[in-house]
PDB file of C-alpha atoms and ligand atoms in Angstrom:
ATOM      1  CA  MET A  18      81.017  60.586  63.446  1.00  0.00           C
ATOM      2  CA  LEU A  19      80.334  64.009  64.731  1.00  0.00           C
ATOM      3  CA  ALA A  20      76.912  64.933  65.806  1.00  0.00           C
ATOM      4  CA  LEU A  21      77.069  69.203  65.542  1.00  0.00           C
ATOM      5  CA  VAL A  22      75.214  70.125  68.976  1.00  0.00           C
ATOM      6  CA  LEU A  23      73.669  73.195  68.919  1.00  0.00           C
ATOM      7  CA  THR A  24      72.172  75.265  71.966  1.00  0.00           C
ATOM      8  CA  VAL A  25      69.381  77.930  71.142  1.00  0.00           C
ATOM      9  CA  GLY A  26      66.563  80.021  72.545  1.00  0.00           C
ATOM     10  CA  LEU A  27      63.143  78.380  72.274  1.00  0.00           C
ATOM     11  CA  GLY A  28      62.084  81.729  69.449  1.00  0.00           C
ATOM     12  CA  ASP A  29      65.246  80.760  67.799  1.00  0.00           C
ATOM     13  CA  VAL A  30      64.903  76.933  66.485  1.00  0.00           C
ATOM     14  CA  GLU A  31      63.161  77.988  63.359  1.00  0.00           C
ATOM     15  CA  VAL A  32      65.467  80.445  62.156  1.00  0.00           C
ATOM     16  CA  ALA A  33      68.357  78.412  63.364  1.00  0.00           C
ATOM     17  CA  SER A  34      66.956  75.215  61.542  1.00  0.00           C
ATOM     18  CA  ASP A  35      66.719  76.792  58.523  1.00  0.00           C
ATOM     19  CA  GLU A  36      70.145  78.216  58.779  1.00  0.00           C
ATOM     20  CA  LEU A  37      71.358  74.844  59.233  1.00  0.00           C
ATOM     21  CA  TRP A  38      69.664  73.489  56.638  1.00  0.00           C
ATOM     22  CA  THR A  39      71.284  76.393  53.866  1.00  0.00           C
ATOM     23  CA  LEU A  40      74.601  75.291  55.523  1.00  0.00           C
ATOM     24  CA  GLY A  41      74.361  71.445  54.545  1.00  0.00           C
ATOM     25  CA  VAL A  42      72.710  69.424  56.751  1.00  0.00           C
ATOM     26  CA  VAL A  43      70.712  66.525  55.838  1.00  0.00           C
ATOM     27  CA  ALA A  44      68.376  66.254  59.169  1.00  0.00           C
ATOM     28  CA  VAL A  45      68.000  67.863  62.032  1.00  0.00           C
ATOM     29  CA  GLU A  46      66.739  66.541  65.725  1.00  0.00           C
ATOM     30  CA  GLU A  47      65.382  68.640  67.844  1.00  0.00           C
ATOM     31  CA  ARG A  48      65.729  67.927  71.902  1.00  0.00           C
ATOM     32  CA  SER A  49      64.464  70.315  74.660  1.00  0.00           C
ATOM     33  CA  GLY A  50      64.054  69.204  78.207  1.00  0.00           C
ATOM     34  CA  VAL A  51      67.943  70.026  78.633  1.00  0.00           C
ATOM     35  CA  ALA A  52      67.491  73.786  80.196  1.00  0.00           C
ATOM     36  CA  PRO A  53      64.809  75.547  80.767  1.00  0.00           C
ATOM     37  CA  GLY A  54      64.302  77.682  78.195  1.00  0.00           C
ATOM     38  CA  SER A  55      66.582  76.180  75.164  1.00  0.00           C
ATOM     39  CA  VAL A  56      66.725  73.723  73.067  1.00  0.00           C
ATOM     40  CA  GLU A  57      69.538  71.651  71.464  1.00  0.00           C
ATOM     41  CA  LEU A  58      69.514  70.995  67.743  1.00  0.00           C
ATOM     42  CA  TRP A  59      71.408  67.920  67.166  1.00  0.00           C
ATOM     43  CA  THR A  60      72.883  67.608  62.784  1.00  0.00           C
ATOM     44  CA  SER A  61      75.825  67.283  61.377  1.00  0.00           C
ATOM     45  CA  LEU A  62      78.100  68.678  58.434  1.00  0.00           C
ATOM     46  CA  GLY A  63      80.643  65.941  58.128  1.00  0.00           C
ATOM     47  CA  ASP A  64      83.483  65.304  60.170  1.00  0.00           C
ATOM     48  CA  ASP A  65      86.597  67.451  59.488  1.00  0.00           C
ATOM     49  CA  VAL A  66      86.346  70.132  62.711  1.00  0.00           C
ATOM     50  CA  SER A  67      88.010  72.780  61.016  1.00  0.00           C
ATOM     51  CA  SER A  68      85.341  73.259  57.676  1.00  0.00           C
ATOM     52  CA  VAL A  69      82.492  72.521  60.112  1.00  0.00           C
ATOM     53  CA  THR A  70      83.936  75.818  62.396  1.00  0.00           C
ATOM     54  CA  SER A  71      84.231  77.648  59.103  1.00  0.00           C
ATOM     55  CA  SER A  72      80.697  77.292  58.320  1.00  0.00           C
ATOM     56  CA  LEU A  73      78.987  78.115  61.426  1.00  0.00           C
ATOM     57  CA  GLU A  74      81.123  81.446  60.991  1.00  0.00           C
ATOM     58  CA  GLY A  75      79.465  82.176  58.349  1.00  0.00           C
ATOM     59  CA  LEU A  76      75.879  81.618  60.203  1.00  0.00           C
ATOM     60  CA  GLY A  77      74.039  85.001  60.570  1.00  0.00           C
ATOM     61  CA  HIS A  78      73.802  84.495  64.589  1.00  0.00           C
ATOM     62  CA  LEU A  79      75.638  83.161  67.535  1.00  0.00           C
ATOM     63  CA  TRP A  80      74.628  80.100  68.997  1.00  0.00           C
ATOM     64  CA  SER A  81      76.486  77.985  70.682  1.00  0.00           C
ATOM     65  CA  TRP A  82      77.363  75.032  69.839  1.00  0.00           C
ATOM     66  CA  ARG A  83      79.656  71.605  70.633  1.00  0.00           C
ATOM     67  CA  PHE A  84      80.555  68.580  68.875  1.00  0.00           C
ATOM     68  CA  GLU A  85      79.128  65.069  70.448  1.00  0.00           C
ATOM     69  CA  THR A  86      80.327  61.802  68.835  1.00  0.00           C
ATOM     70  CA  VAL A  87      77.877  59.563  68.149  1.00  0.00           C
ATOM     71  CA  ASP A  88      77.333  55.755  67.067  1.00  0.00           C
ATOM     72  CA  GLU A  89      76.959  56.393  62.923  1.00  0.00           C
ATOM     73  CA  ARG A  90      74.146  53.798  63.248  1.00  0.00           C
ATOM     74  CA  VAL A  91      72.015  56.390  65.278  1.00  0.00           C
ATOM     75  CA  SER A  92      72.700  59.179  63.368  1.00  0.00           C
ATOM     76  CA  GLU A  93      71.334  57.606  60.208  1.00  0.00           C
ATOM     77  CA  THR A  94      68.128  56.718  60.829  1.00  0.00           C
ATOM     78  CA  TRP A  95      66.549  59.549  58.610  1.00  0.00           C
ATOM     79  CA  ARG A  96      67.210  57.722  55.639  1.00  0.00           C
ATOM     80  CA  ASP A  97      64.488  55.558  56.495  1.00  0.00           C
ATOM     81  CA  HIS A  98      61.821  58.398  56.154  1.00  0.00           C
ATOM     82  CA  ALA A  99      63.286  59.226  53.094  1.00  0.00           C
ATOM     83  CA  THR A 100      61.079  59.273  50.118  1.00  0.00           C
ATOM     84  CA  VAL A 101      60.833  60.435  46.224  1.00  0.00           C
ATOM     85  CA  THR A 102      60.531  64.411  45.697  1.00  0.00           C
ATOM     86  CA  TRP A 103      58.267  65.428  42.507  1.00  0.00           C
ATOM     87  CA  ILE A 104      59.713  68.259  41.395  1.00  0.00           C
ATOM     88  CA  SER A 105      57.070  68.324  38.412  1.00  0.00           C
ATOM     89  CA  ASP A 106      55.145  66.141  36.410  1.00  0.00           C
ATOM     90  CA  ASP A 107      58.373  64.461  34.475  1.00  0.00           C
ATOM     91  CA  LEU A 108      61.038  64.399  37.173  1.00  0.00           C
ATOM     92  CA  PHE A 109      61.417  63.383  40.614  1.00  0.00           C
ATOM     93  CA  VAL A 110      64.426  63.408  42.382  1.00  0.00           C
ATOM     94  CA  ARG A 111      65.043  59.733  44.352  1.00  0.00           C
ATOM     95  CA  PRO A 112      66.882  58.914  47.394  1.00  0.00           C
ATOM     96  CA  ALA A 113      69.779  56.301  45.736  1.00  0.00           C
ATOM     97  CA  TRP A 114      69.017  53.592  48.375  1.00  0.00           C
ATOM     98  CA  LEU A 115      65.350  53.428  47.158  1.00  0.00           C
ATOM     99  CA  LYS A 116      65.245  51.408  44.514  1.00  0.00           C
ATOM    100  CA  GLY A 117      62.204  51.164  41.911  1.00  0.00           C
ATOM    101  CA  ALA A 118      60.448  53.868  44.863  1.00  0.00           C
ATOM    102  CA  ALA A 119      58.474  55.491  41.688  1.00  0.00           C
ATOM    103  CA  PRO A 120      57.500  54.151  38.464  1.00  0.00           C
ATOM    104  CA  ASP A 121      59.500  53.892  35.529  1.00  0.00           C
ATOM    105  CA  VAL A 122      56.991  56.069  33.454  1.00  0.00           C
ATOM    106  CA  ASP A 123      58.013  56.890  29.735  1.00  0.00           C
ATOM    107  CA  GLY A 124      59.165  60.785  29.762  1.00  0.00           C
ATOM    108  CA  VAL A 125      59.634  60.789  33.552  1.00  0.00           C
ATOM    109  CA  GLN A 126      63.102  61.244  34.830  1.00  0.00           C
ATOM    110  CA  ALA A 127      64.619  60.678  37.777  1.00  0.00           C
ATOM    111  CA  ILE A 128      67.818  62.162  39.607  1.00  0.00           C
ATOM    112  CA  SER A 129      69.162  59.597  42.015  1.00  0.00           C
ATOM    113  CA  ILE A 130      70.940  61.311  45.189  1.00  0.00           C
ATOM    114  CA  GLU A 131      73.089  59.392  48.051  1.00  0.00           C
ATOM    115  CA  PRO A 132      74.077  62.924  49.890  1.00  0.00           C
ATOM    116  CA  GLY A 133      76.916  61.077  52.095  1.00  0.00           C
ATOM    117  CA  ALA A 134      77.555  64.708  54.522  1.00  0.00           C
ATOM    118  CA  THR A 135      76.384  66.983  52.312  1.00  0.00           C
ATOM    119  CA  PHE A 136      73.365  69.115  51.226  1.00  0.00           C
ATOM    120  CA  GLY A 137      70.961  68.422  48.353  1.00  0.00           C
ATOM    121  CA  MET A 138      68.239  65.804  48.796  1.00  0.00           C
ATOM    122  CA  GLY A 139      66.103  67.588  46.748  1.00  0.00           C
ATOM    123  CA  ASP A 140      63.376  67.293  49.038  1.00  0.00           C
ATOM    124  CA  HIS A 141      64.396  71.063  51.002  1.00  0.00           C
ATOM    125  CA  PRO A 142      61.797  74.386  49.497  1.00  0.00           C
ATOM    126  CA  THR A 143      65.084  76.042  48.088  1.00  0.00           C
ATOM    127  CA  THR A 144      66.069  72.678  45.704  1.00  0.00           C
ATOM    128  CA  VAL A 145      62.690  72.265  44.440  1.00  0.00           C
ATOM    129  CA  LEU A 146      62.584  76.255  43.459  1.00  0.00           C
ATOM    130  CA  SER A 147      65.989  76.039  42.231  1.00  0.00           C
ATOM    131  CA  LEU A 148      65.510  72.926  39.798  1.00  0.00           C
ATOM    132  CA  ARG A 149      62.213  74.298  38.693  1.00  0.00           C
ATOM    133  CA  ALA A 150      63.771  77.904  37.737  1.00  0.00           C
ATOM    134  CA  LEU A 151      67.023  76.251  36.463  1.00  0.00           C
ATOM    135  CA  ARG A 152      65.159  74.391  33.934  1.00  0.00           C
ATOM    136  CA  ALA A 153      63.145  77.564  33.458  1.00  0.00           C
ATOM    137  CA  VAL A 154      66.318  79.230  32.395  1.00  0.00           C
ATOM    138  CA  MET A 155      68.254  75.859  30.151  1.00  0.00           C
ATOM    139  CA  SER A 156      68.933  76.153  26.828  1.00  0.00           C
ATOM    140  CA  PRO A 157      70.533  73.227  24.961  1.00  0.00           C
ATOM    141  CA  GLY A 158      74.085  73.003  24.643  1.00  0.00           C
ATOM    142  CA  ALA A 159      74.352  75.745  27.840  1.00  0.00           C
ATOM    143  CA  THR A 160      77.153  76.303  30.067  1.00  0.00           C
ATOM    144  CA  VAL A 161      76.583  76.582  33.797  1.00  0.00           C
ATOM    145  CA  LEU A 162      78.171  77.363  36.851  1.00  0.00           C
ATOM    146  CA  ASP A 163      76.857  75.657  40.221  1.00  0.00           C
ATOM    147  CA  VAL A 164      77.830  77.620  42.880  1.00  0.00           C
ATOM    148  CA  GLY A 165      76.955  75.597  46.453  1.00  0.00           C
ATOM    149  CA  CYS A 166      76.573  72.109  44.308  1.00  0.00           C
ATOM    150  CA  GLY A 167      76.464  70.523  47.669  1.00  0.00           C
ATOM    151  CA  SER A 168      75.310  66.754  46.575  1.00  0.00           C
ATOM    152  CA  GLY A 169      75.633  67.333  42.888  1.00  0.00           C
ATOM    153  CA  ILE A 170      72.002  67.628  42.489  1.00  0.00           C
ATOM    154  CA  LEU A 171      72.037  70.880  40.553  1.00  0.00           C
ATOM    155  CA  ALA A 172      74.698  70.415  38.040  1.00  0.00           C
ATOM    156  CA  ILE A 173      73.258  66.938  37.259  1.00  0.00           C
ATOM    157  CA  ALA A 174      69.998  68.304  36.974  1.00  0.00           C
ATOM    158  CA  ALA A 175      71.183  70.717  34.485  1.00  0.00           C
ATOM    159  CA  CYS A 176      72.945  68.380  32.365  1.00  0.00           C
ATOM    160  CA  LEU A 177      69.423  66.932  32.204  1.00  0.00           C
ATOM    161  CA  PHE A 178      68.283  69.785  31.180  1.00  0.00           C
ATOM    162  CA  GLY A 179      71.050  70.125  27.790  1.00  0.00           C
ATOM    163  CA  ALA A 180      73.791  71.275  29.565  1.00  0.00           C
ATOM    164  CA  THR A 181      77.280  70.778  28.037  1.00  0.00           C
ATOM    165  CA  HIS A 182      79.339  71.904  30.466  1.00  0.00           C
ATOM    166  CA  VAL A 183      78.461  72.562  34.453  1.00  0.00           C
ATOM    167  CA  ARG A 184      81.498  73.445  36.600  1.00  0.00           C
ATOM    168  CA  ALA A 185      80.644  72.467  40.020  1.00  0.00           C
ATOM    169  CA  ILE A 186      82.405  73.983  43.161  1.00  0.00           C
ATOM    170  CA  ASP A 187      81.551  74.343  47.030  1.00  0.00           C
ATOM    171  CA  ILE A 188      83.435  75.494  49.839  1.00  0.00           C
ATOM    172  CA  SER A 189      82.700  72.154  51.633  1.00  0.00           C
ATOM    173  CA  PRO A 190      85.574  69.491  50.726  1.00  0.00           C
ATOM    174  CA  ALA A 191      82.625  66.447  51.550  1.00  0.00           C
ATOM    175  CA  ALA A 192      80.973  68.370  48.140  1.00  0.00           C
ATOM    176  CA  VAL A 193      83.393  67.092  45.453  1.00  0.00           C
ATOM    177  CA  PRO A 194      83.812  62.887  45.756  1.00  0.00           C
ATOM    178  CA  THR A 195      79.643  63.119  46.356  1.00  0.00           C
ATOM    179  CA  THR A 196      79.148  65.154  43.591  1.00  0.00           C
ATOM    180  CA  VAL A 197      81.598  62.997  41.509  1.00  0.00           C
ATOM    181  CA  ASP A 198      79.606  60.004  42.700  1.00  0.00           C
ATOM    182  CA  ASN A 199      75.995  61.469  42.085  1.00  0.00           C
ATOM    183  CA  ALA A 200      77.062  62.920  38.459  1.00  0.00           C
ATOM    184  CA  GLU A 201      78.143  59.506  37.725  1.00  0.00           C
ATOM    185  CA  ARG A 202      75.485  57.506  39.201  1.00  0.00           C
ATOM    186  CA  ASN A 203      73.110  59.382  37.118  1.00  0.00           C
ATOM    187  CA  ASN A 204      75.314  58.695  34.088  1.00  0.00           C
ATOM    188  CA  VAL A 205      76.812  62.976  33.635  1.00  0.00           C
ATOM    189  CA  SER A 206      79.899  62.937  34.869  1.00  0.00           C
ATOM    190  CA  GLU A 207      81.587  63.678  31.168  1.00  0.00           C
ATOM    191  CA  ARG A 208      79.850  67.029  31.970  1.00  0.00           C
ATOM    192  CA  ILE A 209      80.475  68.210  34.973  1.00  0.00           C
ATOM    193  CA  THR A 210      83.769  69.169  36.715  1.00  0.00           C
ATOM    194  CA  VAL A 211      84.099  69.980  40.494  1.00  0.00           C
ATOM    195  CA  SER A 212      86.417  71.180  43.051  1.00  0.00           C
ATOM    196  CA  THR A 213      86.513  73.608  45.923  1.00  0.00           C
ATOM    197  CA  THR A 214      88.089  76.382  43.346  1.00  0.00           C
ATOM    198  CA  PRO A 215      86.824  79.900  44.999  1.00  0.00           C
ATOM    199  CA  LEU A 216      84.224  81.493  42.931  1.00  0.00           C
ATOM    200  CA  ALA A 217      86.813  84.309  43.453  1.00  0.00           C
ATOM    201  CA  GLU A 218      89.264  82.242  41.033  1.00  0.00           C
ATOM    202  CA  VAL A 219      86.664  80.624  38.718  1.00  0.00           C
ATOM    203  CA  ASP A 220      87.720  83.066  35.705  1.00  0.00           C
ATOM    204  CA  GLU A 221      84.912  81.501  32.900  1.00  0.00           C
ATOM    205  CA  HIS A 222      81.752  83.108  31.802  1.00  0.00           C
ATOM    206  CA  PHE A 223      78.019  80.546  32.017  1.00  0.00           C
ATOM    207  CA  ASP A 224      74.866  80.765  30.140  1.00  0.00           C
ATOM    208  CA  VAL A 225      73.848  79.984  33.581  1.00  0.00           C
ATOM    209  CA  VAL A 226      75.194  80.397  37.225  1.00  0.00           C
ATOM    210  CA  VAL A 227      72.861  79.314  39.955  1.00  0.00           C
ATOM    211  CA  ALA A 228      73.708  79.636  43.898  1.00  0.00           C
ATOM    212  CA  ASN A 229      71.316  78.168  46.690  1.00  0.00           C
ATOM    213  CA  ILE A 230      73.760  79.430  49.128  1.00  0.00           C
ATOM    214  CA  LEU A 231      72.468  81.603  52.576  1.00  0.00           C
ATOM    215  CA  ALA A 232      71.887  85.461  51.936  1.00  0.00           C
ATOM    216  CA  PRO A 233      75.154  86.725  53.885  1.00  0.00           C
ATOM    217  CA  ALA A 234      77.046  84.474  51.587  1.00  0.00           C
ATOM    218  CA  LEU A 235      74.783  85.209  48.149  1.00  0.00           C
ATOM    219  CA  ILE A 236      76.207  89.419  49.353  1.00  0.00           C
ATOM    220  CA  ASP A 237      79.997  88.702  49.507  1.00  0.00           C
ATOM    221  CA  LEU A 238      79.977  86.916  46.462  1.00  0.00           C
ATOM    222  CA  ALA A 239      77.522  89.226  44.348  1.00  0.00           C
ATOM    223  CA  ASP A 240      80.451  90.753  42.657  1.00  0.00           C
ATOM    224  CA  ASP A 241      81.836  87.372  41.777  1.00  0.00           C
ATOM    225  CA  LEU A 242      78.219  86.116  40.447  1.00  0.00           C
ATOM    226  CA  THR A 243      77.354  88.730  38.786  1.00  0.00           C
ATOM    227  CA  ARG A 244      81.271  88.495  36.897  1.00  0.00           C
ATOM    228  CA  ALA A 245      81.051  85.127  36.280  1.00  0.00           C
ATOM    229  CA  LEU A 246      77.597  85.424  34.337  1.00  0.00           C
ATOM    230  CA  SER A 247      77.658  86.224  29.939  1.00  0.00           C
ATOM    231  CA  PRO A 248      76.619  89.245  29.055  1.00  0.00           C
ATOM    232  CA  SER A 249      72.865  87.294  27.807  1.00  0.00           C
ATOM    233  CA  GLY A 250      73.087  84.903  31.486  1.00  0.00           C
ATOM    234  CA  SER A 251      70.675  83.984  33.646  1.00  0.00           C
ATOM    235  CA  LEU A 252      71.657  84.127  37.732  1.00  0.00           C
ATOM    236  CA  VAL A 253      69.186  81.868  39.901  1.00  0.00           C
ATOM    237  CA  ILE A 254      69.752  82.291  43.218  1.00  0.00           C
ATOM    238  CA  SER A 255      67.714  80.585  46.197  1.00  0.00           C
ATOM    239  CA  GLY A 256      68.511  80.237  50.044  1.00  0.00           C
ATOM    240  CA  ILE A 257      66.609  83.244  50.859  1.00  0.00           C
ATOM    241  CA  LEU A 258      63.582  83.680  52.566  1.00  0.00           C
ATOM    242  CA  ALA A 259      60.331  84.761  50.971  1.00  0.00           C
ATOM    243  CA  GLU A 260      59.701  87.550  53.177  1.00  0.00           C
ATOM    244  CA  ARG A 261      63.660  88.850  53.943  1.00  0.00           C
ATOM    245  CA  HIS A 262      65.530  88.974  50.727  1.00  0.00           C
ATOM    246  CA  GLN A 263      65.755  92.189  49.417  1.00  0.00           C
ATOM    247  CA  HIS A 264      69.218  93.078  50.616  1.00  0.00           C
ATOM    248  CA  VAL A 265      70.519  90.257  48.436  1.00  0.00           C
ATOM    249  CA  LEU A 266      69.116  92.252  44.901  1.00  0.00           C
ATOM    250  CA  ASP A 267      70.671  94.978  46.468  1.00  0.00           C
ATOM    251  CA  ALA A 268      73.858  93.580  46.730  1.00  0.00           C
ATOM    252  CA  LEU A 269      73.614  91.963  42.913  1.00  0.00           C
ATOM    253  CA  ALA A 270      72.065  95.596  41.371  1.00  0.00           C
ATOM    254  CA  PRO A 271      72.168  96.767  38.455  1.00  0.00           C
ATOM    255  CA  LEU A 272      71.199  93.082  38.142  1.00  0.00           C
ATOM    256  CA  ARG A 273      67.274  93.085  37.257  1.00  0.00           C
ATOM    257  CA  VAL A 274      65.083  90.647  38.302  1.00  0.00           C
ATOM    258  CA  VAL A 275      62.934  88.362  35.683  1.00  0.00           C
ATOM    259  CA  ASP A 276      61.507  86.073  37.819  1.00  0.00           C
ATOM    260  CA  ARG A 277      60.672  84.706  41.296  1.00  0.00           C
ATOM    261  CA  ALA A 278      59.137  81.610  42.879  1.00  0.00           C
ATOM    262  CA  ASP A 279      58.042  81.168  46.519  1.00  0.00           C
ATOM    263  CA  LEU A 280      57.599  77.471  48.464  1.00  0.00           C
ATOM    264  CA  ASP A 281      57.187  77.430  52.273  1.00  0.00           C
ATOM    265  CA  GLY A 282      58.688  80.672  53.249  1.00  0.00           C
ATOM    266  CA  TRP A 283      61.579  80.643  50.903  1.00  0.00           C
ATOM    267  CA  THR A 284      62.177  82.237  47.619  1.00  0.00           C
ATOM    268  CA  ALA A 285      64.082  81.353  44.261  1.00  0.00           C
ATOM    269  CA  ILE A 286      64.756  84.304  41.914  1.00  0.00           C
ATOM    270  CA  THR A 287      65.902  84.509  38.629  1.00  0.00           C
ATOM    271  CA  LEU A 288      67.754  87.520  37.122  1.00  0.00           C
ATOM    272  CA  ALA A 289      69.671  89.354  34.250  1.00  0.00           C
ATOM    273  CA  ARG A 290      71.322  92.402  33.382  1.00  0.00           C
TER     274      ARG A 290
HETATM  275  C1  SAM B 465      71.939  75.086  50.947  1.00  0.00           C
HETATM  276  S1  SAM B 465      73.146  74.260  50.333  1.00  0.00           S
HETATM  277  C2  SAM B 465      72.786  73.873  48.667  1.00  0.00           C
HETATM  278  C3  SAM B 465      73.086  72.493  47.782  1.00  0.00           C
HETATM  279  C4  SAM B 465      73.130  72.143  46.934  1.00  0.00           C
HETATM  280  N1  SAM B 465      73.096  73.145  45.579  1.00  0.00           N
HETATM  281  C5  SAM B 465      70.774  72.239  46.566  1.00  0.00           C
HETATM  282  O1  SAM B 465      70.639  73.175  45.833  1.00  0.00           O
HETATM  283  O2  SAM B 465      70.263  71.486  47.499  1.00  0.00           O
HETATM  284  C6  SAM B 465      74.331  75.429  49.892  1.00  0.00           C
HETATM  285  C7  SAM B 465      75.824  74.852  49.875  1.00  0.00           C
HETATM  286  O3  SAM B 465      76.639  76.166  49.708  1.00  0.00           O
HETATM  287  C8  SAM B 465      77.996  75.874  49.991  1.00  0.00           C
HETATM  288  N2  SAM B 465      78.669  77.299  50.111  1.00  0.00           N
HETATM  289  C9  SAM B 465      78.634  77.828  50.921  1.00  0.00           C
HETATM  290  N3  SAM B 465      79.091  79.750  51.037  1.00  0.00           N
HETATM  291  C10 SAM B 465      79.866  78.995  49.721  1.00  0.00           C
HETATM  292  C11 SAM B 465      80.557  79.655  49.196  1.00  0.00           C
HETATM  293  N4  SAM B 465      81.285  80.919  49.607  1.00  0.00           N
HETATM  294  N5  SAM B 465      81.606  78.830  48.145  1.00  0.00           N
HETATM  295  C12 SAM B 465      80.825  77.808  47.782  1.00  0.00           C
HETATM  296  N6  SAM B 465      79.746  77.011  48.026  1.00  0.00           N
HETATM  297  C13 SAM B 465      79.289  77.488  48.755  1.00  0.00           C
HETATM  298  C14 SAM B 465      77.694  74.792  50.962  1.00  0.00           C
HETATM  299  O4  SAM B 465      78.865  74.234  51.579  1.00  0.00           O
HETATM  300  C15 SAM B 465      76.662  73.819  50.747  1.00  0.00           C
HETATM  301  O5  SAM B 465      77.017  72.982  50.401  1.00  0.00           O
END
């Protein structure tokens, strides 16, 4: 399989890792000592060279990068360390290969995820925040648009929270089969449709729109996110830094902020008309 290797300055390690997470990687390994003052970040965005290249063009910074062919078994060692993530007292996300990793207790729901080459194990703060914010705005029978569905985790959660129909889209082709598989795994496939349809071509309106994507993408998509929202709908955004998000809100004006929560330096914001 193809590893993606970014070479960044020591001072850029954190911001580069953050940007990689929001692009959809599931693990990042730091390797120092390659060249003075720089660090290599080894990760993977799948084996489709053109889609990885276009994802990298969306990064907020220009770092040098290359592909390396690696042994799949080595690149999969993160799986041995994956654990359950609790979202609330009654909801947790479980790596699909960890059977029985959390107690089977009445009233507790589990979302089981096999991420493949997509983002969305449920352990990243932006996903945790998005899941909580999504739950807060859901009402039974709501329709939902999940923009940047990755593993499908938010679309699946929306079904557990009562959605009758969820449309899930992502620019990454890998997200489509992964979301389909995860929807089946969680018994909600009849309520989810998934595609790589660009948001600009989605012409329905939804009670809830959720988008856990990098700030530059949210800004690019701002008009279409607003257009896809029904008149009384809620927009949940994440993938943005708690310290720096006003430029995203400016792009989404006149939508107004109705709720916000932060976790580990990230923020999720709920907006409405
Ligand atoms: C941070 S991941 C979120 C995955 C999952 N929704 C979650 O919350 O864990 C962001 C996803 O957005 C996708 N993405 C980035 N730009 C996009 C765009 N313009 N339209 C649709 N999807 C996009 C990426 O491919 C990636 O799968």
